[in-house]
PDB file of C-alpha atoms in Angstrom:
ATOM      1  CA  MET A 233     114.513 104.090 121.518  1.00  0.00           C
ATOM      2  CA  TYR A 234     111.848 101.917 123.079  1.00  0.00           C
ATOM      3  CA  PHE A 235     108.834 104.617 122.937  1.00  0.00           C
ATOM      4  CA  LEU A 236     109.850 106.710 119.894  1.00  0.00           C
ATOM      5  CA  PRO A 237     107.761 104.648 117.226  1.00  0.00           C
ATOM      6  CA  LEU A 238     104.750 105.198 119.468  1.00  0.00           C
ATOM      7  CA  ALA A 239     105.269 108.923 119.141  1.00  0.00           C
ATOM      8  CA  LEU A 240     105.448 108.619 115.252  1.00  0.00           C
ATOM      9  CA  ILE A 241     102.722 106.214 115.252  1.00  0.00           C
ATOM     10  CA  SER A 242     100.905 109.043 116.744  1.00  0.00           C
ATOM     11  CA  LEU A 243     101.491 111.481 114.562  1.00  0.00           C
ATOM     12  CA  ALA A 244     100.858 109.956 111.473  1.00  0.00           C
ATOM     13  CA  VAL A 245      97.222 108.991 113.182  1.00  0.00           C
ATOM     14  CA  ALA A 246      96.985 112.430 113.686  1.00  0.00           C
ATOM     15  CA  GLY A 247      97.854 113.053 110.175  1.00  0.00           C
ATOM     16  CA  GLY A 248      95.128 110.895 108.634  1.00  0.00           C
ATOM     17  CA  LEU A 249      92.699 112.489 111.119  1.00  0.00           C
ATOM     18  CA  LEU A 250      93.638 115.437 109.589  1.00  0.00           C
ATOM     19  CA  PHE A 251      94.277 115.344 106.024  1.00  0.00           C
ATOM     20  CA  PRO A 252      93.127 111.951 105.551  1.00  0.00           C
ATOM     21  CA  GLU A 253      92.520 112.785 101.112  1.00  0.00           C
ATOM     22  CA  GLU A 254      95.953 114.363 100.963  1.00  0.00           C
ATOM     23  CA  LEU A 255      97.742 111.266 102.411  1.00  0.00           C
ATOM     24  CA  ASP A 256      95.554 108.696 100.766  1.00  0.00           C
ATOM     25  CA  GLN A 257      97.113 110.824  97.489  1.00  0.00           C
ATOM     26  CA  PHE A 258     101.025 110.223  98.366  1.00  0.00           C
ATOM     27  CA  TRP A 259      99.855 106.682 100.099  1.00  0.00           C
ATOM     28  CA  PHE A 260     103.764 104.831  98.516  1.00  0.00           C
ATOM     29  CA  VAL A 261     105.218 107.911 100.017  1.00  0.00           C
ATOM     30  CA  PRO A 262     107.262 105.961 103.511  1.00  0.00           C
ATOM     31  CA  PHE A 263     107.560 102.892 101.705  1.00  0.00           C
ATOM     32  CA  LEU A 264     109.873 104.834  99.118  1.00  0.00           C
ATOM     33  CA  LEU A 265     111.524 106.277 101.938  1.00  0.00           C
ATOM     34  CA  SER A 266     112.597 103.427 103.532  1.00  0.00           C
ATOM     35  CA  ALA A 267     114.113 102.211 100.423  1.00  0.00           C
ATOM     36  CA  LEU A 268     116.865 104.665 101.351  1.00  0.00           C
ATOM     37  CA  TYR A 269     116.224 105.202 105.066  1.00  0.00           C
ATOM     38  CA  LEU A 270     116.549 102.447 107.976  1.00  0.00           C
ATOM     39  CA  GLY A 271     113.547  99.651 105.828  1.00  0.00           C
ATOM     40  CA  LEU A 272     115.964  98.264 102.982  1.00  0.00           C
ATOM     41  CA  PRO A 273     119.054  99.258 104.403  1.00  0.00           C
ATOM     42  CA  HIS A 274     118.499  97.648 107.620  1.00  0.00           C
ATOM     43  CA  GLY A 275     117.192  94.909 106.130  1.00  0.00           C
ATOM     44  CA  ALA A 276     120.754  94.974 103.664  1.00  0.00           C
ATOM     45  CA  ALA A 277     122.058  94.352 106.880  1.00  0.00           C
ATOM     46  CA  ASP A 278     122.115  90.887 107.338  1.00  0.00           C
ATOM     47  CA  TRP A 279     125.850  91.304 105.008  1.00  0.00           C
ATOM     48  CA  GLY A 280     126.418  92.818 108.776  1.00  0.00           C
ATOM     49  CA  ILE A 281     125.381  89.621 110.430  1.00  0.00           C
ATOM     50  CA  LEU A 282     126.799  87.206 108.391  1.00  0.00           C
ATOM     51  CA  ARG A 283     129.973  88.631 108.603  1.00  0.00           C
ATOM     52  CA  SER A 284     129.870  88.638 112.369  1.00  0.00           C
ATOM     53  CA  ALA A 285     129.059  85.333 111.566  1.00  0.00           C
ATOM     54  CA  VAL A 286     131.713  84.513 109.622  1.00  0.00           C
ATOM     55  CA  ARG A 287     134.101  86.114 111.957  1.00  0.00           C
ATOM     56  CA  GLU A 288     133.548  84.811 114.993  1.00  0.00           C
ATOM     57  CA  ASN A 289     133.018  80.746 113.996  1.00  0.00           C
ATOM     58  CA  GLY A 290     134.520  80.543 110.594  1.00  0.00           C
ATOM     59  CA  TRP A 291     133.792  79.924 106.988  1.00  0.00           C
ATOM     60  CA  ARG A 292     133.490  76.084 107.139  1.00  0.00           C
ATOM     61  CA  ARG A 293     131.307  76.420 110.186  1.00  0.00           C
ATOM     62  CA  SER A 294     129.435  79.230 109.101  1.00  0.00           C
ATOM     63  CA  SER A 295     128.479  77.325 105.716  1.00  0.00           C
ATOM     64  CA  LEU A 296     124.804  76.165 107.088  1.00  0.00           C
ATOM     65  CA  LEU A 297     124.218  79.408 107.686  1.00  0.00           C
ATOM     66  CA  ILE A 298     125.223  81.294 104.821  1.00  0.00           C
ATOM     67  CA  THR A 299     124.085  78.021 102.490  1.00  0.00           C
ATOM     68  CA  GLY A 300     120.477  78.384 103.902  1.00  0.00           C
ATOM     69  CA  TYR A 301     120.618  82.127 103.969  1.00  0.00           C
ATOM     70  CA  GLY A 302     120.640  81.727  99.928  1.00  0.00           C
ATOM     71  CA  ILE A 303     118.830  79.134  99.597  1.00  0.00           C
ATOM     72  CA  LEU A 304     115.391  80.969 101.057  1.00  0.00           C
ATOM     73  CA  LEU A 305     116.549  83.903  99.389  1.00  0.00           C
ATOM     74  CA  VAL A 306     116.543  82.043  96.116  1.00  0.00           C
ATOM     75  CA  GLY A 307     113.758  80.064  96.941  1.00  0.00           C
ATOM     76  CA  ALA A 308     111.091  83.215  98.048  1.00  0.00           C
ATOM     77  CA  GLY A 309     112.369  85.000  94.396  1.00  0.00           C
ATOM     78  CA  THR A 310     111.263  81.286  92.266  1.00  0.00           C
ATOM     79  CA  VAL A 311     108.125  81.214  94.669  1.00  0.00           C
ATOM     80  CA  THR A 312     107.257  85.195  93.901  1.00  0.00           C
ATOM     81  CA  LEU A 313     108.008  85.581  89.862  1.00  0.00           C
ATOM     82  CA  ALA A 314     106.806  82.107  89.457  1.00  0.00           C
ATOM     83  CA  PHE A 315     103.327  81.616  91.328  1.00  0.00           C
ATOM     84  CA  PRO A 316     102.729  85.513  92.528  1.00  0.00           C
ATOM     85  CA  MET A 317      99.685  84.764  94.097  1.00  0.00           C
ATOM     86  CA  LEU A 318     101.156  82.425  96.339  1.00  0.00           C
ATOM     87  CA  GLY A 319     104.379  84.146  96.888  1.00  0.00           C
ATOM     88  CA  LEU A 320     101.725  87.057  98.106  1.00  0.00           C
ATOM     89  CA  VAL A 321     100.401  84.803 100.777  1.00  0.00           C
ATOM     90  CA  VAL A 322     103.745  83.662 101.498  1.00  0.00           C
ATOM     91  CA  PHE A 323     105.061  87.236 102.073  1.00  0.00           C
ATOM     92  CA  LEU A 324     102.066  88.430 104.050  1.00  0.00           C
ATOM     93  CA  ALA A 325     102.215  85.154 106.423  1.00  0.00           C
ATOM     94  CA  VAL A 326     106.115  85.117 106.930  1.00  0.00           C
ATOM     95  CA  SER A 327     105.553  89.588 107.199  1.00  0.00           C
ATOM     96  CA  ALA A 328     103.014  88.999 110.041  1.00  0.00           C
ATOM     97  CA  TRP A 329     105.827  86.272 112.037  1.00  0.00           C
ATOM     98  CA  HIS A 330     108.450  88.382 111.310  1.00  0.00           C
ATOM     99  CA  PHE A 331     106.550  91.641 112.522  1.00  0.00           C
ATOM    100  CA  GLY A 332     105.291  89.843 115.390  1.00  0.00           C
ATOM    101  CA  SER A 333     107.244  88.476 116.731  1.00  0.00           C
ATOM    102  CA  ALA A 334     110.185  91.031 116.644  1.00  0.00           C
ATOM    103  CA  ASP A 335     107.096  93.266 118.434  1.00  0.00           C
ATOM    104  CA  ALA A 336     106.944  90.552 121.325  1.00  0.00           C
ATOM    105  CA  LEU A 337     110.324  90.276 121.728  1.00  0.00           C
ATOM    106  CA  ASP A 338     110.993  93.871 122.465  1.00  0.00           C
ATOM    107  CA  PHE A 339     107.719  93.807 124.538  1.00  0.00           C
ATOM    108  CA  ALA A 340     108.693  91.101 126.952  1.00  0.00           C
ATOM    109  CA  LYS A 341     112.400  92.804 126.959  1.00  0.00           C
ATOM    110  CA  GLN A 342     111.223  96.372 127.890  1.00  0.00           C
ATOM    111  CA  PHE A 343     109.009  95.695 130.086  1.00  0.00           C
ATOM    112  CA  GLY A 344     111.122  92.511 131.670  1.00  0.00           C
ATOM    113  CA  GLN A 345     109.169  90.159 131.432  1.00  0.00           C
ATOM    114  CA  ALA A 346     109.656  86.293 131.167  1.00  0.00           C
ATOM    115  CA  SER A 347     110.756  84.836 127.711  1.00  0.00           C
ATOM    116  CA  ASP A 348     108.169  81.893 128.072  1.00  0.00           C
ATOM    117  CA  PRO A 349     108.283  80.464 124.537  1.00  0.00           C
ATOM    118  CA  LYS A 350     104.327  79.615 124.216  1.00  0.00           C
ATOM    119  CA  THR A 351     103.374  82.804 126.161  1.00  0.00           C
ATOM    120  CA  LEU A 352     105.786  84.384 123.812  1.00  0.00           C
ATOM    121  CA  ALA A 353     104.836  82.484 120.256  1.00  0.00           C
ATOM    122  CA  LEU A 354     100.871  83.900 121.239  1.00  0.00           C
ATOM    123  CA  SER A 355     101.965  87.281 121.393  1.00  0.00           C
ATOM    124  CA  SER A 356     104.033  87.305 118.093  1.00  0.00           C
ATOM    125  CA  LEU A 357     100.865  85.907 116.763  1.00  0.00           C
ATOM    126  CA  THR A 358      98.310  88.213 118.208  1.00  0.00           C
ATOM    127  CA  ARG A 359     100.661  91.294 116.975  1.00  0.00           C
ATOM    128  CA  GLY A 360     101.407  89.853 113.492  1.00  0.00           C
ATOM    129  CA  VAL A 361      98.146  88.946 112.540  1.00  0.00           C
ATOM    130  CA  LEU A 362      96.679  92.433 113.819  1.00  0.00           C
ATOM    131  CA  ILE A 363      99.363  93.569 111.535  1.00  0.00           C
ATOM    132  CA  VAL A 364      98.980  91.997 108.396  1.00  0.00           C
ATOM    133  CA  ALA A 365      95.182  91.427 108.678  1.00  0.00           C
ATOM    134  CA  ALA A 366      94.029  95.134 109.624  1.00  0.00           C
ATOM    135  CA  PRO A 367      94.544  96.532 105.911  1.00  0.00           C
ATOM    136  CA  PHE A 368      92.362  94.111 104.881  1.00  0.00           C
ATOM    137  CA  ALA A 369      89.321  94.454 107.815  1.00  0.00           C
ATOM    138  CA  PHE A 370      89.078  98.480 106.907  1.00  0.00           C
ATOM    139  CA  ARG A 371      90.535  99.120 103.179  1.00  0.00           C
ATOM    140  CA  ILE A 372      89.806  96.344 101.391  1.00  0.00           C
ATOM    141  CA  ASP A 373      89.673  98.107  98.508  1.00  0.00           C
ATOM    142  CA  ASP A 374      92.841 100.047  98.345  1.00  0.00           C
ATOM    143  CA  MET A 375      94.479  96.606  99.439  1.00  0.00           C
ATOM    144  CA  PHE A 376      92.738  94.314  97.226  1.00  0.00           C
ATOM    145  CA  SER A 377      93.473  96.941  93.921  1.00  0.00           C
ATOM    146  CA  ALA A 378      97.028  96.897  95.125  1.00  0.00           C
ATOM    147  CA  CYS A 379      97.326  93.238  95.285  1.00  0.00           C
ATOM    148  CA  GLN A 380      95.659  92.719  91.833  1.00  0.00           C
ATOM    149  CA  LEU A 381      98.703  95.128  90.613  1.00  0.00           C
ATOM    150  CA  TRP A 382     101.319  92.833  92.396  1.00  0.00           C
ATOM    151  CA  CYS A 383     100.070  90.200  90.781  1.00  0.00           C
ATOM    152  CA  GLY A 384      99.678  92.329  86.942  1.00  0.00           C
ATOM    153  CA  ILE A 385     102.962  93.601  87.996  1.00  0.00           C
ATOM    154  CA  LEU A 386     104.528  90.040  87.501  1.00  0.00           C
ATOM    155  CA  GLY A 387     101.838  88.680  84.737  1.00  0.00           C
ATOM    156  CA  SER A 388      99.391  87.217  86.513  1.00  0.00           C
ATOM    157  CA  SER A 389      96.294  87.517  87.871  1.00  0.00           C
ATOM    158  CA  PHE A 390      94.536  88.504  91.795  1.00  0.00           C
ATOM    159  CA  LEU A 391      91.249  86.703  93.039  1.00  0.00           C
ATOM    160  CA  PRO A 392      88.082  87.375  91.362  1.00  0.00           C
ATOM    161  CA  GLY A 393      86.441  90.464  92.389  1.00  0.00           C
ATOM    162  CA  GLU A 394      83.530  88.363  93.531  1.00  0.00           C
ATOM    163  CA  MET A 395      85.969  87.573  96.487  1.00  0.00           C
ATOM    164  CA  THR A 396      86.624  90.958  98.170  1.00  0.00           C
ATOM    165  CA  SER A 397      83.625  90.706 100.638  1.00  0.00           C
ATOM    166  CA  THR A 398      84.642  87.205 101.335  1.00  0.00           C
ATOM    167  CA  LEU A 399      88.273  88.575 101.788  1.00  0.00           C
ATOM    168  CA  GLU A 400      86.978  91.298 103.954  1.00  0.00           C
ATOM    169  CA  SER A 401      85.186  88.944 106.435  1.00  0.00           C
ATOM    170  CA  GLY A 402      87.801  86.957 106.428  1.00  0.00           C
ATOM    171  CA  ALA A 403      90.727  89.776 107.631  1.00  0.00           C
ATOM    172  CA  ARG A 404      87.281  90.880 110.506  1.00  0.00           C
ATOM    173  CA  PHE A 405      87.322  87.508 111.826  1.00  0.00           C
ATOM    174  CA  VAL A 406      90.948  86.921 112.624  1.00  0.00           C
ATOM    175  CA  ILE A 407      90.945  90.835 113.989  1.00  0.00           C
ATOM    176  CA  PHE A 408      88.555  89.762 116.367  1.00  0.00           C
ATOM    177  CA  TYR A 409      89.593  87.007 117.675  1.00  0.00           C
ATOM    178  CA  ALA A 410      93.550  88.319 117.836  1.00  0.00           C
ATOM    179  CA  LEU A 411      91.609  91.011 119.911  1.00  0.00           C
ATOM    180  CA  MET A 412      90.228  88.755 122.156  1.00  0.00           C
ATOM    181  CA  ALA A 413      93.842  87.492 122.630  1.00  0.00           C
ATOM    182  CA  VAL A 414      94.983  91.365 123.453  1.00  0.00           C
ATOM    183  CA  ALA A 415      92.052  91.268 126.246  1.00  0.00           C
ATOM    184  CA  GLY A 416      93.445  87.855 128.048  1.00  0.00           C
ATOM    185  CA  GLN A 417      96.891  89.073 127.656  1.00  0.00           C
ATOM    186  CA  VAL A 418      96.157  92.288 128.875  1.00  0.00           C
ATOM    187  CA  LEU A 419      94.078  90.211 131.731  1.00  0.00           C
ATOM    188  CA  ARG A 420      96.657  88.044 132.518  1.00  0.00           C
ATOM    189  CA  ALA A 421      99.507  90.854 132.838  1.00  0.00           C
ATOM    190  CA  GLY A 422      96.739  91.983 135.608  1.00  0.00           C
ATOM    191  CA  ALA A 423      96.336  89.158 137.666  1.00  0.00           C
ATOM    192  CA  LEU A 424      99.862  88.997 138.298  1.00  0.00           C
ATOM    193  CA  GLY A 425     100.284  92.316 139.370  1.00  0.00           C
ATOM    194  CA  SER A 426     101.744  94.397 136.413  1.00  0.00           C
ATOM    195  CA  TRP A 427      98.579  96.649 135.220  1.00  0.00           C
ATOM    196  CA  ARG A 428     101.239  99.220 134.118  1.00  0.00           C
ATOM    197  CA  THR A 429     102.377  95.959 131.440  1.00  0.00           C
ATOM    198  CA  GLY A 430      99.354  95.480 130.914  1.00  0.00           C
ATOM    199  CA  LEU A 431      98.206  99.052 129.393  1.00  0.00           C
ATOM    200  CA  CYS A 432     101.142  99.761 128.069  1.00  0.00           C
ATOM    201  CA  GLN A 433     100.690  96.238 125.314  1.00  0.00           C
ATOM    202  CA  LEU A 434      97.116  97.688 125.373  1.00  0.00           C
ATOM    203  CA  LEU A 435      98.102 101.008 123.639  1.00  0.00           C
ATOM    204  CA  GLU A 436     100.342  99.974 121.804  1.00  0.00           C
ATOM    205  CA  VAL A 437      97.582  97.637 119.766  1.00  0.00           C
ATOM    206  CA  ALA A 438      95.384 100.313 120.296  1.00  0.00           C
ATOM    207  CA  LEU A 439      97.915 102.624 118.101  1.00  0.00           C
ATOM    208  CA  LEU A 440      97.982 100.035 115.572  1.00  0.00           C
ATOM    209  CA  ILE A 441      94.157  99.337 115.173  1.00  0.00           C
ATOM    210  CA  PHE A 442      93.801 103.680 114.914  1.00  0.00           C
ATOM    211  CA  LEU A 443      96.728 103.407 112.236  1.00  0.00           C
ATOM    212  CA  PHE A 444      95.302 101.209 109.632  1.00  0.00           C
ATOM    213  CA  ALA A 445      91.831 102.382 110.749  1.00  0.00           C
ATOM    214  CA  VAL A 446      92.051 106.554 109.551  1.00  0.00           C
ATOM    215  CA  LEU A 447      94.679 105.560 106.556  1.00  0.00           C
ATOM    216  CA  HIS A 448      95.593 104.452 103.406  1.00  0.00           C
ATOM    217  CA  PRO A 449      96.651 100.776 103.665  1.00  0.00           C
ATOM    218  CA  LEU A 450     100.315 101.004 102.605  1.00  0.00           C
ATOM    219  CA  PHE A 451     100.815 104.012 103.989  1.00  0.00           C
ATOM    220  CA  ALA A 452     100.472 102.266 107.267  1.00  0.00           C
ATOM    221  CA  LEU A 453     102.111  99.554 106.966  1.00  0.00           C
ATOM    222  CA  GLY A 454     105.394 101.676 105.030  1.00  0.00           C
ATOM    223  CA  THR A 455     105.032 104.083 108.742  1.00  0.00           C
ATOM    224  CA  TYR A 456     104.357 100.817 110.267  1.00  0.00           C
ATOM    225  CA  PHE A 457     107.495  99.385 108.798  1.00  0.00           C
ATOM    226  CA  LEU A 458     110.179 102.334 108.898  1.00  0.00           C
ATOM    227  CA  CYS A 459     108.900 104.223 112.219  1.00  0.00           C
ATOM    228  CA  TRP A 460     107.864 101.328 113.940  1.00  0.00           C
ATOM    229  CA  HIS A 461     109.138  97.897 112.851  1.00  0.00           C
ATOM    230  CA  SER A 462     112.788  98.976 111.555  1.00  0.00           C
ATOM    231  CA  VAL A 463     113.177 101.945 114.416  1.00  0.00           C
ATOM    232  CA  ARG A 464     113.106  99.481 116.800  1.00  0.00           C
ATOM    233  CA  HIS A 465     115.117  96.871 115.424  1.00  0.00           C
ATOM    234  CA  LEU A 466     118.443  99.533 115.058  1.00  0.00           C
ATOM    235  CA  SER A 467     119.106  98.037 119.321  1.00  0.00           C
ATOM    236  CA  HIS A 468     119.624  94.862 117.929  1.00  0.00           C
ATOM    237  CA  LEU A 469     121.524  95.609 115.317  1.00  0.00           C
ATOM    238  CA  ARG A 470     124.200  98.143 116.973  1.00  0.00           C
ATOM    239  CA  SER A 471     126.118  94.861 118.379  1.00  0.00           C
ATOM    240  CA  PHE A 472     127.085  93.796 115.081  1.00  0.00           C
ATOM    241  CA  GLN A 473     129.111  97.028 114.118  1.00  0.00           C
ATOM    242  CA  SER A 474     132.466  97.375 114.069  1.00  0.00           C
ATOM    243  CA  GLY A 475     134.342 100.915 114.404  1.00  0.00           C
ATOM    244  CA  SER A 476     132.782 104.407 116.212  1.00  0.00           C
ATOM    245  CA  ASP A 477     129.508 104.675 116.648  1.00  0.00           C
ATOM    246  CA  ARG A 478     129.360 107.510 114.182  1.00  0.00           C
ATOM    247  CA  PRO A 479     126.513 107.919 111.669  1.00  0.00           C
ATOM    248  CA  GLY A 480     126.400 105.805 108.311  1.00  0.00           C
ATOM    249  CA  TRP A 481     127.068 103.008 110.741  1.00  0.00           C
ATOM    250  CA  LEU A 482     123.636 101.354 109.484  1.00  0.00           C
ATOM    251  CA  TYR A 483     125.393 101.936 106.120  1.00  0.00           C
ATOM    252  CA  ARG A 484     128.329 100.945 106.779  1.00  0.00           C
ATOM    253  CA  LEU A 485     126.860  97.845 108.403  1.00  0.00           C
ATOM    254  CA  ALA A 486     124.645  97.162 105.587  1.00  0.00           C
ATOM    255  CA  GLY A 487     127.603  96.696 103.121  1.00  0.00           C
ATOM    256  CA  PRO A 488     128.018  95.148  99.718  1.00  0.00           C
ATOM    257  CA  PHE A 489     124.010  94.241  99.999  1.00  0.00           C
ATOM    258  CA  LEU A 490     122.195  97.732  99.771  1.00  0.00           C
ATOM    259  CA  ILE A 491     123.591  99.272  96.512  1.00  0.00           C
ATOM    260  CA  PRO A 492     123.198  96.175  94.366  1.00  0.00           C
ATOM    261  CA  SER A 493     119.382  95.857  95.715  1.00  0.00           C
ATOM    262  CA  LEU A 494     118.611  98.992  94.932  1.00  0.00           C
ATOM    263  CA  VAL A 495     119.752  98.338  91.056  1.00  0.00           C
ATOM    264  CA  THR A 496     118.242  95.748  91.388  1.00  0.00           C
ATOM    265  CA  ILE A 497     115.179  96.792  92.224  1.00  0.00           C
ATOM    266  CA  GLY A 498     115.530  99.781  89.670  1.00  0.00           C
ATOM    267  CA  ILE A 499     115.847  97.119  86.680  1.00  0.00           C
ATOM    268  CA  PHE A 500     113.548  95.227  87.693  1.00  0.00           C
ATOM    269  CA  ALA A 501     111.000  98.374  87.530  1.00  0.00           C
ATOM    270  CA  PHE A 502     112.335  99.567  84.398  1.00  0.00           C
ATOM    271  CA  LEU A 503     112.199  96.263  82.565  1.00  0.00           C
ATOM    272  CA  THR A 504     108.373  95.711  83.666  1.00  0.00           C
ATOM    273  CA  GLY A 505     107.719  99.444  82.744  1.00  0.00           C
ATOM    274  CA  ASN A 506     106.687 100.769  86.189  1.00  0.00           C
ATOM    275  CA  LEU A 507     110.223 103.016  86.496  1.00  0.00           C
ATOM    276  CA  LEU A 508     108.624 106.227  86.399  1.00  0.00           C
ATOM    277  CA  SER A 509     105.152 105.885  88.744  1.00  0.00           C
ATOM    278  CA  PRO A 510     105.781 106.220  92.340  1.00  0.00           C
ATOM    279  CA  SER A 511     102.731 103.984  93.026  1.00  0.00           C
ATOM    280  CA  ASP A 512     104.049 100.919  90.859  1.00  0.00           C
ATOM    281  CA  LEU A 513     107.707 101.787  91.194  1.00  0.00           C
ATOM    282  CA  THR A 514     106.164 101.221  95.313  1.00  0.00           C
ATOM    283  CA  LEU A 515     104.850  97.835  94.466  1.00  0.00           C
ATOM    284  CA  VAL A 516     108.284  96.846  92.856  1.00  0.00           C
ATOM    285  CA  LEU A 517     109.705  97.454  95.619  1.00  0.00           C
ATOM    286  CA  ILE A 518     107.473  95.726  98.388  1.00  0.00           C
ATOM    287  CA  ILE A 519     108.016  92.637  95.602  1.00  0.00           C
ATOM    288  CA  PHE A 520     111.714  93.053  96.932  1.00  0.00           C
ATOM    289  CA  PHE A 521     110.586  93.162  99.528  1.00  0.00           C
ATOM    290  CA  ALA A 522     108.884  89.737  99.439  1.00  0.00           C
ATOM    291  CA  ILE A 523     111.604  87.960  97.763  1.00  0.00           C
ATOM    292  CA  VAL A 524     114.396  88.779 101.228  1.00  0.00           C
ATOM    293  CA  THR A 525     112.141  88.975 103.586  1.00  0.00           C
ATOM    294  CA  PRO A 526     112.296  85.027 104.685  1.00  0.00           C
ATOM    295  CA  ALA A 527     115.523  84.877 104.174  1.00  0.00           C
ATOM    296  CA  HIS A 528     116.598  88.002 106.552  1.00  0.00           C
ATOM    297  CA  GLN A 529     114.059  86.711 109.264  1.00  0.00           C
ATOM    298  CA  TRP A 530     115.443  82.679 109.518  1.00  0.00           C
ATOM    299  CA  LEU A 531     118.368  85.212 109.899  1.00  0.00           C
ATOM    300  CA  ILE A 532     117.562  86.936 112.623  1.00  0.00           C
ATOM    301  CA  HIS A 533     115.376  84.247 114.298  1.00  0.00           C
ATOM    302  CA  ARG A 534     118.687  82.452 114.383  1.00  0.00           C
ATOM    303  CA  GLU A 535     121.660  85.032 114.890  1.00  0.00           C
ATOM    304  CA  VAL A 536     119.742  88.422 117.114  1.00  0.00           C
ATOM    305  CA  HIS A 537     116.592  86.863 118.820  1.00  0.00           C
ATOM    306  CA  SER A 538     118.067  83.344 119.609  1.00  0.00           C
ATOM    307  CA  VAL A 539     120.537  85.598 121.629  1.00  0.00           C
TER     308      VAL A 539
END
């Protein structure tokens, strides 16, 4: 399961090199697929995690967990809808940590590395900022337009157009220092006699860089979310499933969170006039992810990554 995302991302990169215009035209496909397959369902599996906590600890001892989850959900929704640009910034920051920490922890477990908190935090930060900053560094015009549409759907505006070059320069600055940090981590692994680990880390980062360099930024983000993050997250969720390991276990774990989420996305898209356009519907889906990600990350950090 661990190496499957590497193969899937390699195929996406090859597709971007061979069919750049076609994949640019259908940049929304990975995100829309994630609404039904792996992406949204793995987030809706928070239901199964919360249910497991209640089953093990009881309602009283789990009340803080459930209350915290609800507060973060309502808070993120309020910020995103009332202050769209701030909500976008918060979403990018939380996503960077969410993706980066998951990648760093999975990598450490796969290669038997000691989970030193400082080393793990640095690796998490490095991975996360690469994933979030790369779209702005390589395809700023496309990413800037997507951010403008995001704010427009929520009745607000994004940064002035003349800020494009500043945003691009800032993203490239962040990418440069993140890559320097990766180089340091690889050399450190080699100095400790684990060149295989260092080279595997270099391969993963190189694949991510190529993914964002050759594909539309939202196609690349959607592909990473669907084929990398969500696929690897399945291994963490299996311990929360009940019953046999038959097909559909993820949807059963998602329980009553999944269908209401899809209905909410559909209603919001309808009310904002974005239901019939695949590209606009994708942005509505991403807005929904912005609302639920902080609570999801908090729960995963407490109940999954801390185990």
